[in-house]
Amino acid sequence: MNNRKDAMHCVSLTLHEAHALLQNKQASSVELTTAVFEQIEKIEDKVRAYITLTKEEALDQAREADKKIKAGNAGSLTGVPIAIKDNMCTKGTLTTCASKILYNYIPPYNATVVDKLKAAGAVIIGKTNMDEFAMGSSTENSAMHVTHNPCDLKCVPGGSSGGSAAAVAADECFAALGSDTGGSIRQPASFCGVVGLKPTYGRVSRYGLVAFASSLDQIGPLTKDVTDSAIMLNAISGYDSQDSTSVNIETPDFKKALINDVKGLKIGIIKEVLGKGIDESVKKSIKEAVKIFEKLGAKVFEVSMPTYEYAVATYYIIAPSEASSNLSRYDGVKYGLRTEGGVTSPRLHKKDLMSMYFKTRQEGFGPEVKRRIMIGTYTLSAGYYDAFYLKALKARTLMKQDFDKAFSKVDVLISPTAPSVAFKIGEKVSDPLSMYISDIATIPVNLAGLPAISIPCGMDGNLPVGLQIIGKAFDEAAILRAAYSFEQNTEWHRKRPKT
Ligand code: GLN
């Protein structure tokens, strides 16, 4: 790079543009990484996207990357600064899940996705903020701090991968990883005006992802455009024998799906998420997106998903049930926080092991996590198991069947990603139900294990609107193609306001 102006400019590039810059030797990875840290220094006190920054390690990795580029050995991500949500294990680097209970946890191993990013040459610059244990839709449930939406600092960035979405939107990295259990990649992508992809369940290894609800969790990328999404998906996909739910099928080259052509593509628009409870500005943007697809030659049909109305209720039984079991491992013995001593209830009259367990969990978990553990313990308890958990599993099957039926007629489904644009910080914290409802359009996709992407498709004032495109299992190619075509024929991905 020739001067500081170039450095400031380069942080706003997409991942693939930054990669080309490195390949053409117009900038080095050390310069790119330094520019990203300068950007972080400039705006991070306003955005607060990160929990941990690893500048020294990043610069070491950048120097290595520069050597590889010089030797002509570069991979698809060599030298590009990338951020990781703080619920993915990073060897030697703090991994807190934004929880007090893991405030000091330093994993002895990398999550598979982290190893894969490193193998592709990425420079890991830090760990991003999130709702504690990925439970939430605004990143306000973080035990660390609140993250602000770079498009409007008074608003939430969405959640739970709000730190990753904000970091990408604020040019504090070129791409980031998030995790999505009920919408946590797509909804923050929608709120921050970036692209968020949740792959098919089983496409990306969950090994080293701190478990929230194991049958729903999936890792995916948050990026500045659809091309970057395909590049990141290429890097992180693939079978992993260390994750028993990872599926052993071939990983296609997702870049080949970046085709600007939807002629004849059959698109189903989901009726149930275009009615009551969805903001007018969102509906308007989605309707305009439909017109664009039609103009490009796609055939758009209205599709009904009768079970959609049960999705949020079903999710809030299944996810807490799994969470209550997954989170039983945090007891002050194996990881993180240990609170000793003190009488916490009449039953705990001495400083014994049980009182240490109780005190640790009482002090270590935040209110939303406790609420989920209580709900999950209740729904799994003898006597209520059949009425709640088993019933929810049956409803989940019906939802999957709704999708199967829809996909017998269409290639992809579309809907808004979220019922509204980003809301104000503090607006929903005291009303968990209204927070839960903000995932109404994303949750069914996790329950059915399908892939879906959120792309910018409009604005309400300064705030972006997201369009969700859902595909058949393992057909990420179809959603990438539809998303790419939309992006190539619109300007929304460039309209995100700058912090
Ligand atoms: N907002 C949803 C929840 O609170 C989904 C979170 C997620 O996808 N991790 O559970």
mmCIF file of N, CA, C and O and ligand atoms in Angstrom, residues 85 133-137 159-160 179-185 212 217 315-316 319 368 372 435-436 439 443 446, ligand 1:
data_model
loop_
_atom_site.group_PDB
_atom_site.id
_atom_site.type_symbol
_atom_site.label_atom_id
_atom_site.label_comp_id
_atom_site.label_asym_id
_atom_site.label_seq_id
_atom_site.Cartn_x
_atom_site.Cartn_y
_atom_site.Cartn_z
ATOM 1 N N LYS A 85 -16.683 -15.918 16.585
ATOM 2 C CA LYS A 85 -17.598 -15.766 17.720
ATOM 3 C C LYS A 85 -17.009 -16.466 18.935
ATOM 4 O O LYS A 85 -16.412 -17.541 18.803
ATOM 5 N N PHE A 133 -23.917 -17.797 26.032
ATOM 6 C CA PHE A 133 -24.198 -19.144 25.515
ATOM 7 C C PHE A 133 -25.099 -19.132 24.275
ATOM 8 O O PHE A 133 -25.830 -20.081 24.014
ATOM 9 N N ALA A 134 -25.059 -18.034 23.542
ATOM 10 C CA ALA A 134 -25.837 -17.874 22.294
ATOM 11 C C ALA A 134 -27.339 -17.821 22.529
ATOM 12 O O ALA A 134 -28.135 -18.117 21.638
ATOM 13 N N MET A 135 -27.735 -17.443 23.740
ATOM 14 C CA MET A 135 -29.160 -17.381 24.057
ATOM 15 C C MET A 135 -29.623 -15.930 24.014
ATOM 16 O O MET A 135 -29.418 -15.180 24.973
ATOM 17 N N GLY A 136 -30.225 -15.556 22.906
ATOM 18 C CA GLY A 136 -30.719 -14.195 22.800
ATOM 19 C C GLY A 136 -30.762 -13.734 21.360
ATOM 20 O O GLY A 136 -30.310 -14.425 20.448
ATOM 21 N N SER A 137 -31.309 -12.537 21.161
ATOM 22 C CA SER A 137 -31.495 -12.008 19.811
ATOM 23 C C SER A 137 -31.010 -10.573 19.718
ATOM 24 O O SER A 137 -31.379 -9.848 18.796
ATOM 25 N N GLY A 159 -28.781 -10.744 17.476
ATOM 26 C CA GLY A 159 -28.025 -11.743 18.242
ATOM 27 C C GLY A 159 -28.457 -13.134 17.875
ATOM 28 O O GLY A 159 -29.398 -13.300 17.112
ATOM 29 N N SER A 160 -27.757 -14.115 18.332
ATOM 30 C CA SER A 160 -26.722 -13.935 19.321
ATOM 31 C C SER A 160 -25.354 -13.601 18.732
ATOM 32 O O SER A 160 -24.460 -13.172 19.465
ATOM 33 N N SER A 179 -22.658 -18.556 14.991
ATOM 34 C CA SER A 179 -23.370 -19.828 15.128
ATOM 35 C C SER A 179 -24.855 -19.513 15.158
ATOM 36 O O SER A 179 -25.263 -18.419 15.551
ATOM 37 N N ASP A 180 -25.648 -20.481 14.715
ATOM 38 C CA ASP A 180 -27.071 -20.237 14.504
ATOM 39 C C ASP A 180 -27.859 -21.429 15.022
ATOM 40 O O ASP A 180 -27.762 -22.531 14.490
ATOM 41 N N THR A 181 -28.629 -21.202 16.081
ATOM 42 C CA THR A 181 -29.436 -22.251 16.698
ATOM 43 C C THR A 181 -30.910 -22.027 16.359
ATOM 44 O O THR A 181 -31.676 -22.973 16.211
ATOM 45 N N GLY A 182 -31.261 -20.734 16.251
ATOM 46 C CA GLY A 182 -32.637 -20.393 15.890
ATOM 47 C C GLY A 182 -32.681 -19.130 15.043
ATOM 48 O O GLY A 182 -33.732 -18.526 14.870
ATOM 49 N N GLY A 183 -31.505 -18.692 14.582
ATOM 50 C CA GLY A 183 -31.476 -17.478 13.759
ATOM 51 C C GLY A 183 -30.273 -16.592 14.025
ATOM 52 O O GLY A 183 -30.138 -15.507 13.464
ATOM 53 N N SER A 184 -29.388 -17.050 14.878
ATOM 54 C CA SER A 184 -28.311 -16.193 15.398
ATOM 55 C C SER A 184 -27.246 -15.757 14.411
ATOM 56 O O SER A 184 -26.414 -14.920 14.757
ATOM 57 N N ILE A 185 -27.247 -16.312 13.198
ATOM 58 C CA ILE A 185 -26.368 -15.743 12.164
ATOM 59 C C ILE A 185 -27.205 -14.807 11.295
ATOM 60 O O ILE A 185 -26.810 -13.682 10.993
ATOM 61 N N PHE A 212 -25.067 -25.303 22.726
ATOM 62 C CA PHE A 212 -26.263 -24.682 23.304
ATOM 63 C C PHE A 212 -27.391 -25.717 23.138
ATOM 64 O O PHE A 212 -27.773 -26.368 24.098
ATOM 65 N N ASP A 217 -27.830 -26.349 16.632
ATOM 66 C CA ASP A 217 -26.650 -25.485 16.438
ATOM 67 C C ASP A 217 -25.967 -25.749 15.102
ATOM 68 O O ASP A 217 -25.791 -26.905 14.703
ATOM 69 N N TYR A 315 -39.647 -24.535 19.430
ATOM 70 C CA TYR A 315 -38.221 -24.236 19.654
ATOM 71 C C TYR A 315 -37.948 -23.962 21.132
ATOM 72 O O TYR A 315 -36.939 -24.428 21.674
ATOM 73 N N TYR A 316 -38.850 -23.212 21.771
ATOM 74 C CA TYR A 316 -38.595 -22.846 23.170
ATOM 75 C C TYR A 316 -38.902 -23.975 24.153
ATOM 76 O O TYR A 316 -38.884 -23.781 25.357
ATOM 77 N N ALA A 319 -35.022 -26.268 22.470
ATOM 78 C CA ALA A 319 -33.714 -25.626 22.731
ATOM 79 C C ALA A 319 -33.402 -25.573 24.236
ATOM 80 O O ALA A 319 -32.309 -25.992 24.640
ATOM 81 N N GLU A 368 -30.986 -14.910 31.627
ATOM 82 C CA GLU A 368 -31.602 -15.627 30.494
ATOM 83 C C GLU A 368 -31.168 -17.086 30.490
ATOM 84 O O GLU A 368 -31.974 -17.989 30.234
ATOM 85 N N ARG A 372 -33.573 -20.443 30.806
ATOM 86 C CA ARG A 372 -33.579 -21.581 29.873
ATOM 87 C C ARG A 372 -33.329 -22.892 30.626
ATOM 88 O O ARG A 372 -33.931 -23.912 30.314
ATOM 89 N N MET A 435 -38.848 -10.620 22.565
ATOM 90 C CA MET A 435 -37.511 -10.935 22.044
ATOM 91 C C MET A 435 -37.561 -12.279 21.300
ATOM 92 O O MET A 435 -37.028 -12.402 20.199
ATOM 93 N N TYR A 436 -38.231 -13.258 21.893
ATOM 94 C CA TYR A 436 -38.302 -14.593 21.277
ATOM 95 C C TYR A 436 -38.971 -14.538 19.903
ATOM 96 O O TYR A 436 -38.587 -15.238 18.973
ATOM 97 N N ASP A 439 -37.448 -14.138 16.226
ATOM 98 C CA ASP A 439 -36.864 -15.244 15.446
ATOM 99 C C ASP A 439 -37.925 -16.073 14.733
ATOM 100 O O ASP A 439 -37.645 -17.184 14.281
ATOM 101 N N ILE A 443 -36.394 -19.574 13.018
ATOM 102 C CA ILE A 443 -36.454 -20.787 13.838
ATOM 103 C C ILE A 443 -36.919 -22.027 13.065
ATOM 104 O O ILE A 443 -36.319 -23.107 13.213
ATOM 105 N N ASN A 446 -34.078 -23.984 11.411
ATOM 106 C CA ASN A 446 -33.227 -24.818 12.282
ATOM 107 C C ASN A 446 -33.960 -26.096 12.679
ATOM 108 O O ASN A 446 -33.359 -27.169 12.746
HETATM 109 N N1 GLN B 1 -32.628 -16.010 19.592
HETATM 110 C C1 GLN B 1 -32.731 -17.432 19.688
HETATM 111 C C2 GLN B 1 -32.543 -17.841 21.122
HETATM 112 O O1 GLN B 1 -32.464 -17.000 21.929
HETATM 113 C C3 GLN B 1 -31.748 -18.087 18.786
HETATM 114 C C4 GLN B 1 -30.369 -18.018 19.273
HETATM 115 C C5 GLN B 1 -29.383 -18.691 18.390
HETATM 116 O O2 GLN B 1 -29.634 -18.950 17.216
HETATM 117 N N2 GLN B 1 -28.254 -19.046 18.970
HETATM 118 O O3 GLN B 1 -32.459 -18.966 21.449
#
